[in-house]
Amino acid sequence: DSGVTQTPKHLITATGQRVTLRCSPRSGDLSVYWYQQSLDQGLQFLIQYYNGEERAKGNILERFSAQQFPDLHSELNLSSLELGDSALYFCASSAGTVNTGELFFGEGSRLTVL
Amino acid sequence: DAKTTQPTSMDCAEGRAANLPCNHSTISGNEYVYWYRQIHSQGPQYIIHGLKNNETNEMASLIITEDRKSSTLILPHATLRDTAVYYCIVRPYNNAGNMLTFGGGTRLMVKP
């Protein structure tokens, strides 16, 4: 158990819909990262938040957005969903206030878009 | 991140040592070598990292060549539960703006 909690574990929805994935980081971790893993793309970094502020952005689509709340949990919002958005979405958090490269990943949210 | 090259797949007999190689010939002086693994559809798990000295923890050992252009992750006594995809990543330590970039990794199959 990494200490990172993601909900929901599984989600099935239709094209054009909007979903929200939630992540609770390890206790005390200020940074939250979102990754997408699809069959043909591998693990792709989407975005990082540190203490409520966006810190780094990867290949995140404009239809996707994220935020980190004062209690440090984070949400990833996916809108106008397409079939290609079907993937595993992982949240990770890092220890302390500095990104040392040791990330702790949750078990992921599996999104299926039909 | 500097590019890494890993074999696509490897097999290992249960109870034997699993030696997973990684080439990182363009690694910079301030870049560390990190290893993560991902057991089927679970979240990636940190294993170990190092700069230039060999490192060992309860999970594995990391051997980095003197020129730092390659490394080997060693699982001393592989078990069936070690079957996973192993990722070798190089990145600067303590760099808030440089995310972990995962490549294709090595799919290790531990067989009875």
PDB file of C-alpha atoms in Angstrom:
ATOM      1  CA  ASP A   1       0.000   0.000   0.000  1.00  0.00           C
ATOM      2  CA  SER A   2       1.618   3.232  -1.209  1.00  0.00           C
ATOM      3  CA  GLY A   3      -0.655   5.450   0.859  1.00  0.00           C
ATOM      4  CA  VAL A   4      -2.030   7.166  -2.251  1.00  0.00           C
ATOM      5  CA  THR A   5      -5.758   6.667  -2.707  1.00  0.00           C
ATOM      6  CA  GLN A   6      -7.558   6.976  -6.011  1.00  0.00           C
ATOM      7  CA  THR A   7     -11.277   6.835  -6.694  1.00  0.00           C
ATOM      8  CA  PRO A   8     -13.114   5.466  -8.508  1.00  0.00           C
ATOM      9  CA  LYS A   9     -11.191   2.302  -9.359  1.00  0.00           C
ATOM     10  CA  HIS A  10     -13.291   1.670 -12.436  1.00  0.00           C
ATOM     11  CA  LEU A  11     -15.452   3.979 -14.499  1.00  0.00           C
ATOM     12  CA  ILE A  12     -17.443   3.313 -17.651  1.00  0.00           C
ATOM     13  CA  THR A  13     -18.969   6.190 -19.542  1.00  0.00           C
ATOM     14  CA  ALA A  14     -19.981   7.280 -23.007  1.00  0.00           C
ATOM     15  CA  THR A  15     -18.324   9.525 -25.559  1.00  0.00           C
ATOM     16  CA  GLY A  16     -18.959  13.194 -24.998  1.00  0.00           C
ATOM     17  CA  GLN A  17     -19.374  12.814 -21.256  1.00  0.00           C
ATOM     18  CA  ARG A  18     -17.356  14.350 -18.439  1.00  0.00           C
ATOM     19  CA  VAL A  19     -15.774  12.548 -15.494  1.00  0.00           C
ATOM     20  CA  THR A  20     -13.779  13.474 -12.426  1.00  0.00           C
ATOM     21  CA  LEU A  21     -11.042  11.320 -10.959  1.00  0.00           C
ATOM     22  CA  ARG A  22      -9.962  11.897  -7.401  1.00  0.00           C
ATOM     23  CA  CYS A  23      -6.640  11.422  -5.667  1.00  0.00           C
ATOM     24  CA  SER A  24      -5.619  11.665  -2.028  1.00  0.00           C
ATOM     25  CA  PRO A  25      -1.846  11.849  -1.645  1.00  0.00           C
ATOM     26  CA  ARG A  26       0.226  10.269   1.097  1.00  0.00           C
ATOM     27  CA  SER A  27       0.018  12.080   4.376  1.00  0.00           C
ATOM     28  CA  GLY A  28       2.391  15.033   4.321  1.00  0.00           C
ATOM     29  CA  ASP A  29       3.113  14.943   0.586  1.00  0.00           C
ATOM     30  CA  LEU A  30       2.607  18.310  -1.071  1.00  0.00           C
ATOM     31  CA  SER A  31       3.109  17.278  -4.694  1.00  0.00           C
ATOM     32  CA  VAL A  32       0.601  15.386  -6.771  1.00  0.00           C
ATOM     33  CA  TYR A  33       1.223  14.047 -10.259  1.00  0.00           C
ATOM     34  CA  TRP A  34      -1.157  12.627 -12.823  1.00  0.00           C
ATOM     35  CA  TYR A  35      -0.150  10.041 -15.408  1.00  0.00           C
ATOM     36  CA  GLN A  36      -2.107   8.391 -18.178  1.00  0.00           C
ATOM     37  CA  GLN A  37      -1.389   4.857 -19.328  1.00  0.00           C
ATOM     38  CA  SER A  38      -2.988   3.567 -22.470  1.00  0.00           C
ATOM     39  CA  LEU A  39      -2.075   0.415 -24.353  1.00  0.00           C
ATOM     40  CA  ASP A  40      -0.335   2.172 -27.196  1.00  0.00           C
ATOM     41  CA  GLN A  41       1.244   5.111 -25.361  1.00  0.00           C
ATOM     42  CA  GLY A  42       2.697   3.726 -22.175  1.00  0.00           C
ATOM     43  CA  LEU A  43       2.916   5.904 -19.094  1.00  0.00           C
ATOM     44  CA  GLN A  44       2.527   9.560 -20.017  1.00  0.00           C
ATOM     45  CA  PHE A  45       2.989  12.427 -17.592  1.00  0.00           C
ATOM     46  CA  LEU A  46       0.036  14.807 -17.603  1.00  0.00           C
ATOM     47  CA  ILE A  47       0.436  17.404 -14.887  1.00  0.00           C
ATOM     48  CA  GLN A  48       1.915  18.150 -11.471  1.00  0.00           C
ATOM     49  CA  TYR A  49       0.597  20.265  -8.622  1.00  0.00           C
ATOM     50  CA  TYR A  50       2.559  21.420  -5.635  1.00  0.00           C
ATOM     51  CA  ASN A  51       0.726  22.783  -2.612  1.00  0.00           C
ATOM     52  CA  GLY A  52      -2.224  23.890  -4.693  1.00  0.00           C
ATOM     53  CA  GLU A  53      -0.326  25.395  -7.604  1.00  0.00           C
ATOM     54  CA  GLU A  54       0.384  23.943 -11.014  1.00  0.00           C
ATOM     55  CA  ARG A  55       4.086  23.143 -11.168  1.00  0.00           C
ATOM     56  CA  ALA A  56       4.630  21.273 -14.410  1.00  0.00           C
ATOM     57  CA  LYS A  57       2.572  20.281 -17.401  1.00  0.00           C
ATOM     58  CA  GLY A  58       3.105  17.408 -19.772  1.00  0.00           C
ATOM     59  CA  ASN A  59       1.081  16.168 -22.713  1.00  0.00           C
ATOM     60  CA  ILE A  60      -2.255  17.036 -21.205  1.00  0.00           C
ATOM     61  CA  LEU A  61      -5.102  17.689 -23.608  1.00  0.00           C
ATOM     62  CA  GLU A  62      -7.061  20.930 -23.401  1.00  0.00           C
ATOM     63  CA  ARG A  63     -10.166  18.837 -22.651  1.00  0.00           C
ATOM     64  CA  PHE A  64      -8.458  17.732 -19.438  1.00  0.00           C
ATOM     65  CA  SER A  65      -7.911  19.859 -16.382  1.00  0.00           C
ATOM     66  CA  ALA A  66      -6.794  19.313 -12.841  1.00  0.00           C
ATOM     67  CA  GLN A  67      -6.620  21.082  -9.537  1.00  0.00           C
ATOM     68  CA  GLN A  68      -5.268  20.550  -6.067  1.00  0.00           C
ATOM     69  CA  PHE A  69      -7.346  21.634  -3.129  1.00  0.00           C
ATOM     70  CA  PRO A  70      -6.274  23.152   0.217  1.00  0.00           C
ATOM     71  CA  ASP A  71      -6.479  19.723   1.864  1.00  0.00           C
ATOM     72  CA  LEU A  72      -4.017  18.584  -0.862  1.00  0.00           C
ATOM     73  CA  HIS A  73      -6.287  16.136  -2.568  1.00  0.00           C
ATOM     74  CA  SER A  74      -6.413  16.492  -6.331  1.00  0.00           C
ATOM     75  CA  GLU A  75      -8.977  15.989  -9.026  1.00  0.00           C
ATOM     76  CA  LEU A  76      -8.479  15.311 -12.708  1.00  0.00           C
ATOM     77  CA  ASN A  77     -11.379  16.392 -14.877  1.00  0.00           C
ATOM     78  CA  LEU A  78     -11.815  14.820 -18.286  1.00  0.00           C
ATOM     79  CA  SER A  79     -14.429  16.312 -20.593  1.00  0.00           C
ATOM     80  CA  SER A  80     -15.829  15.692 -24.077  1.00  0.00           C
ATOM     81  CA  LEU A  81     -14.578  12.177 -23.717  1.00  0.00           C
ATOM     82  CA  GLU A  82     -13.436  10.243 -26.746  1.00  0.00           C
ATOM     83  CA  LEU A  83     -12.854   6.544 -27.248  1.00  0.00           C
ATOM     84  CA  GLY A  84      -9.116   7.181 -27.171  1.00  0.00           C
ATOM     85  CA  ASP A  85      -9.322   8.519 -23.646  1.00  0.00           C
ATOM     86  CA  SER A  86      -9.893   5.008 -22.389  1.00  0.00           C
ATOM     87  CA  ALA A  87      -6.890   4.337 -20.186  1.00  0.00           C
ATOM     88  CA  LEU A  88      -5.561   3.849 -16.714  1.00  0.00           C
ATOM     89  CA  TYR A  89      -5.059   7.134 -14.903  1.00  0.00           C
ATOM     90  CA  PHE A  90      -2.519   7.111 -12.118  1.00  0.00           C
ATOM     91  CA  CYS A  91      -1.976   9.632  -9.420  1.00  0.00           C
ATOM     92  CA  ALA A  92       1.326   9.831  -7.579  1.00  0.00           C
ATOM     93  CA  SER A  93       2.653  11.936  -4.745  1.00  0.00           C
ATOM     94  CA  SER A  94       6.142  12.781  -3.638  1.00  0.00           C
ATOM     95  CA  ALA A  95       7.582  12.948  -0.165  1.00  0.00           C
ATOM     96  CA  GLY A  96       8.249  16.240   1.507  1.00  0.00           C
ATOM     97  CA  THR A  97       8.482  19.515  -0.353  1.00  0.00           C
ATOM     98  CA  VAL A  98      11.021  18.562  -2.967  1.00  0.00           C
ATOM     99  CA  ASN A  99      10.711  16.331  -5.961  1.00  0.00           C
ATOM    100  CA  THR A 100      13.501  13.804  -5.419  1.00  0.00           C
ATOM    101  CA  GLY A 101      12.209  11.449  -8.048  1.00  0.00           C
ATOM    102  CA  GLU A 102      10.747   8.977  -5.585  1.00  0.00           C
ATOM    103  CA  LEU A 103       7.100   8.962  -6.471  1.00  0.00           C
ATOM    104  CA  PHE A 104       4.451   6.899  -4.732  1.00  0.00           C
ATOM    105  CA  PHE A 105       1.714   5.788  -7.079  1.00  0.00           C
ATOM    106  CA  GLY A 106      -1.877   4.919  -6.396  1.00  0.00           C
ATOM    107  CA  GLU A 107      -3.573   1.871  -7.857  1.00  0.00           C
ATOM    108  CA  GLY A 108      -5.119   3.868 -10.660  1.00  0.00           C
ATOM    109  CA  SER A 109      -8.542   4.604 -12.070  1.00  0.00           C
ATOM    110  CA  ARG A 110      -9.498   2.584 -15.123  1.00  0.00           C
ATOM    111  CA  LEU A 111     -11.628   4.652 -17.479  1.00  0.00           C
ATOM    112  CA  THR A 112     -13.542   2.993 -20.273  1.00  0.00           C
ATOM    113  CA  VAL A 113     -15.234   5.220 -22.824  1.00  0.00           C
ATOM    114  CA  LEU A 114     -17.860   3.483 -24.962  1.00  0.00           C
TER     115      LEU A 114
ATOM    116  CA  ASP B   1      15.610  13.124 -19.305  1.00  0.00           C
ATOM    117  CA  ALA B   2      18.468  11.253 -20.934  1.00  0.00           C
ATOM    118  CA  LYS B   3      17.311   8.390 -23.088  1.00  0.00           C
ATOM    119  CA  THR B   4      17.582   4.852 -21.782  1.00  0.00           C
ATOM    120  CA  THR B   5      17.628   1.597 -23.658  1.00  0.00           C
ATOM    121  CA  GLN B   6      16.359  -1.618 -22.126  1.00  0.00           C
ATOM    122  CA  PRO B   7      15.649  -5.063 -23.544  1.00  0.00           C
ATOM    123  CA  THR B   8      11.986  -5.515 -24.291  1.00  0.00           C
ATOM    124  CA  SER B   9      11.661  -8.721 -22.321  1.00  0.00           C
ATOM    125  CA  MET B  10      13.602 -11.191 -20.202  1.00  0.00           C
ATOM    126  CA  ASP B  11      12.947 -14.490 -18.496  1.00  0.00           C
ATOM    127  CA  CYS B  12      14.325 -15.646 -15.175  1.00  0.00           C
ATOM    128  CA  ALA B  13      13.963 -18.879 -13.225  1.00  0.00           C
ATOM    129  CA  GLU B  14      12.388 -18.613  -9.828  1.00  0.00           C
ATOM    130  CA  GLY B  15      14.997 -18.450  -7.084  1.00  0.00           C
ATOM    131  CA  ARG B  16      17.736 -17.279  -9.414  1.00  0.00           C
ATOM    132  CA  ALA B  17      19.113 -13.768  -9.695  1.00  0.00           C
ATOM    133  CA  ALA B  18      17.463 -11.518 -12.253  1.00  0.00           C
ATOM    134  CA  ASN B  19      19.871  -9.083 -13.884  1.00  0.00           C
ATOM    135  CA  LEU B  20      18.172  -6.311 -15.796  1.00  0.00           C
ATOM    136  CA  PRO B  21      20.446  -4.126 -17.918  1.00  0.00           C
ATOM    137  CA  CYS B  22      19.972  -0.514 -18.918  1.00  0.00           C
ATOM    138  CA  ASN B  23      22.023   1.637 -21.255  1.00  0.00           C
ATOM    139  CA  HIS B  24      22.130   5.381 -20.679  1.00  0.00           C
ATOM    140  CA  SER B  25      25.132   6.487 -22.694  1.00  0.00           C
ATOM    141  CA  THR B  26      24.117  10.173 -22.763  1.00  0.00           C
ATOM    142  CA  ILE B  27      23.646  10.519 -19.021  1.00  0.00           C
ATOM    143  CA  SER B  28      24.774  13.827 -17.582  1.00  0.00           C
ATOM    144  CA  GLY B  29      26.915  14.307 -14.511  1.00  0.00           C
ATOM    145  CA  ASN B  30      24.021  15.436 -12.339  1.00  0.00           C
ATOM    146  CA  GLU B  31      21.599  12.727 -13.420  1.00  0.00           C
ATOM    147  CA  TYR B  32      20.682   9.803 -11.235  1.00  0.00           C
ATOM    148  CA  VAL B  33      19.529   6.383 -12.356  1.00  0.00           C
ATOM    149  CA  TYR B  34      16.132   5.342 -11.035  1.00  0.00           C
ATOM    150  CA  TRP B  35      14.369   2.020 -11.259  1.00  0.00           C
ATOM    151  CA  TYR B  36      10.663   1.483 -10.963  1.00  0.00           C
ATOM    152  CA  ARG B  37       8.551  -1.540 -11.651  1.00  0.00           C
ATOM    153  CA  GLN B  38       4.927  -2.052 -12.539  1.00  0.00           C
ATOM    154  CA  ILE B  39       3.171  -5.270 -11.713  1.00  0.00           C
ATOM    155  CA  HIS B  40       0.303  -5.925 -14.097  1.00  0.00           C
ATOM    156  CA  SER B  41      -2.005  -2.869 -14.171  1.00  0.00           C
ATOM    157  CA  GLN B  42      -0.927  -1.742 -10.706  1.00  0.00           C
ATOM    158  CA  GLY B  43       0.673   1.592 -10.011  1.00  0.00           C
ATOM    159  CA  PRO B  44       4.437   1.808 -10.613  1.00  0.00           C
ATOM    160  CA  GLN B  45       6.572   1.083  -7.565  1.00  0.00           C
ATOM    161  CA  TYR B  46       9.877   2.733  -6.728  1.00  0.00           C
ATOM    162  CA  ILE B  47      12.729   0.250  -6.364  1.00  0.00           C
ATOM    163  CA  ILE B  48      16.056   2.044  -6.035  1.00  0.00           C
ATOM    164  CA  HIS B  49      18.159   4.883  -7.350  1.00  0.00           C
ATOM    165  CA  GLY B  50      21.834   5.796  -7.506  1.00  0.00           C
ATOM    166  CA  LEU B  51      24.388   8.229  -8.894  1.00  0.00           C
ATOM    167  CA  LYS B  52      27.664   6.399  -9.337  1.00  0.00           C
ATOM    168  CA  ASN B  53      28.153   4.070  -6.417  1.00  0.00           C
ATOM    169  CA  ASN B  54      26.510   0.706  -6.172  1.00  0.00           C
ATOM    170  CA  GLU B  55      23.374   0.768  -4.093  1.00  0.00           C
ATOM    171  CA  THR B  56      21.478  -1.937  -2.243  1.00  0.00           C
ATOM    172  CA  ASN B  57      18.208  -1.984  -0.391  1.00  0.00           C
ATOM    173  CA  GLU B  58      15.741  -4.607   0.732  1.00  0.00           C
ATOM    174  CA  MET B  59      14.359  -4.988  -2.768  1.00  0.00           C
ATOM    175  CA  ALA B  60      17.341  -4.950  -5.087  1.00  0.00           C
ATOM    176  CA  SER B  61      20.882  -3.925  -5.893  1.00  0.00           C
ATOM    177  CA  LEU B  62      21.898  -1.350  -8.454  1.00  0.00           C
ATOM    178  CA  ILE B  63      25.258  -1.634 -10.181  1.00  0.00           C
ATOM    179  CA  ILE B  64      26.370   1.413 -12.167  1.00  0.00           C
ATOM    180  CA  THR B  65      29.409   1.161 -14.402  1.00  0.00           C
ATOM    181  CA  GLU B  66      32.335   3.438 -13.705  1.00  0.00           C
ATOM    182  CA  ASP B  67      31.671   5.508 -16.822  1.00  0.00           C
ATOM    183  CA  ARG B  68      27.983   5.650 -15.802  1.00  0.00           C
ATOM    184  CA  LYS B  69      26.856   4.766 -19.287  1.00  0.00           C
ATOM    185  CA  SER B  70      25.033   1.656 -18.181  1.00  0.00           C
ATOM    186  CA  SER B  71      23.609   0.010 -15.105  1.00  0.00           C
ATOM    187  CA  THR B  72      22.161  -3.282 -13.952  1.00  0.00           C
ATOM    188  CA  LEU B  73      19.339  -3.886 -11.560  1.00  0.00           C
ATOM    189  CA  ILE B  74      19.742  -7.133  -9.661  1.00  0.00           C
ATOM    190  CA  LEU B  75      16.943  -8.988  -7.949  1.00  0.00           C
ATOM    191  CA  PRO B  76      18.984 -11.524  -5.971  1.00  0.00           C
ATOM    192  CA  HIS B  77      16.387 -14.259  -5.597  1.00  0.00           C
ATOM    193  CA  ALA B  78      13.553 -13.690  -8.033  1.00  0.00           C
ATOM    194  CA  THR B  79      10.092 -14.880  -7.094  1.00  0.00           C
ATOM    195  CA  LEU B  80       6.954 -15.222  -9.175  1.00  0.00           C
ATOM    196  CA  ARG B  81       5.748 -11.971  -7.616  1.00  0.00           C
ATOM    197  CA  ASP B  82       8.659 -10.164  -9.252  1.00  0.00           C
ATOM    198  CA  THR B  83       7.075 -10.672 -12.661  1.00  0.00           C
ATOM    199  CA  ALA B  84       6.563  -7.103 -13.835  1.00  0.00           C
ATOM    200  CA  VAL B  85       7.696  -4.388 -16.229  1.00  0.00           C
ATOM    201  CA  TYR B  86      10.882  -2.759 -14.983  1.00  0.00           C
ATOM    202  CA  TYR B  87      11.615   0.831 -15.940  1.00  0.00           C
ATOM    203  CA  CYS B  88      15.045   2.423 -15.932  1.00  0.00           C
ATOM    204  CA  ILE B  89      14.897   6.230 -15.788  1.00  0.00           C
ATOM    205  CA  VAL B  90      17.603   8.867 -15.608  1.00  0.00           C
ATOM    206  CA  ARG B  91      16.865  12.330 -14.293  1.00  0.00           C
ATOM    207  CA  PRO B  92      18.452  15.042 -12.197  1.00  0.00           C
ATOM    208  CA  TYR B  93      17.982  14.516  -8.494  1.00  0.00           C
ATOM    209  CA  ASN B  94      16.107  17.185  -6.634  1.00  0.00           C
ATOM    210  CA  ASN B  95      14.743  18.792  -9.769  1.00  0.00           C
ATOM    211  CA  ALA B  96      11.222  19.982  -9.265  1.00  0.00           C
ATOM    212  CA  GLY B  97      10.612  20.686 -12.921  1.00  0.00           C
ATOM    213  CA  ASN B  98      11.850  17.463 -14.385  1.00  0.00           C
ATOM    214  CA  MET B  99       9.271  14.727 -14.236  1.00  0.00           C
ATOM    215  CA  LEU B 100       9.823  11.010 -14.362  1.00  0.00           C
ATOM    216  CA  THR B 101       9.623   9.941 -17.973  1.00  0.00           C
ATOM    217  CA  PHE B 102       8.825   6.279 -18.430  1.00  0.00           C
ATOM    218  CA  GLY B 103       9.987   4.427 -21.493  1.00  0.00           C
ATOM    219  CA  GLY B 104       8.978   0.984 -22.623  1.00  0.00           C
ATOM    220  CA  GLY B 105      10.774  -0.880 -19.854  1.00  0.00           C
ATOM    221  CA  THR B 106      11.727  -4.546 -19.655  1.00  0.00           C
ATOM    222  CA  ARG B 107       9.024  -7.126 -19.162  1.00  0.00           C
ATOM    223  CA  LEU B 108      10.501  -9.642 -16.724  1.00  0.00           C
ATOM    224  CA  MET B 109       8.847 -13.022 -16.570  1.00  0.00           C
ATOM    225  CA  VAL B 110       9.853 -15.157 -13.597  1.00  0.00           C
ATOM    226  CA  LYS B 111       9.133 -18.790 -14.319  1.00  0.00           C
ATOM    227  CA  PRO B 112       8.771 -21.707 -11.888  1.00  0.00           C
TER     228      PRO B 112
END
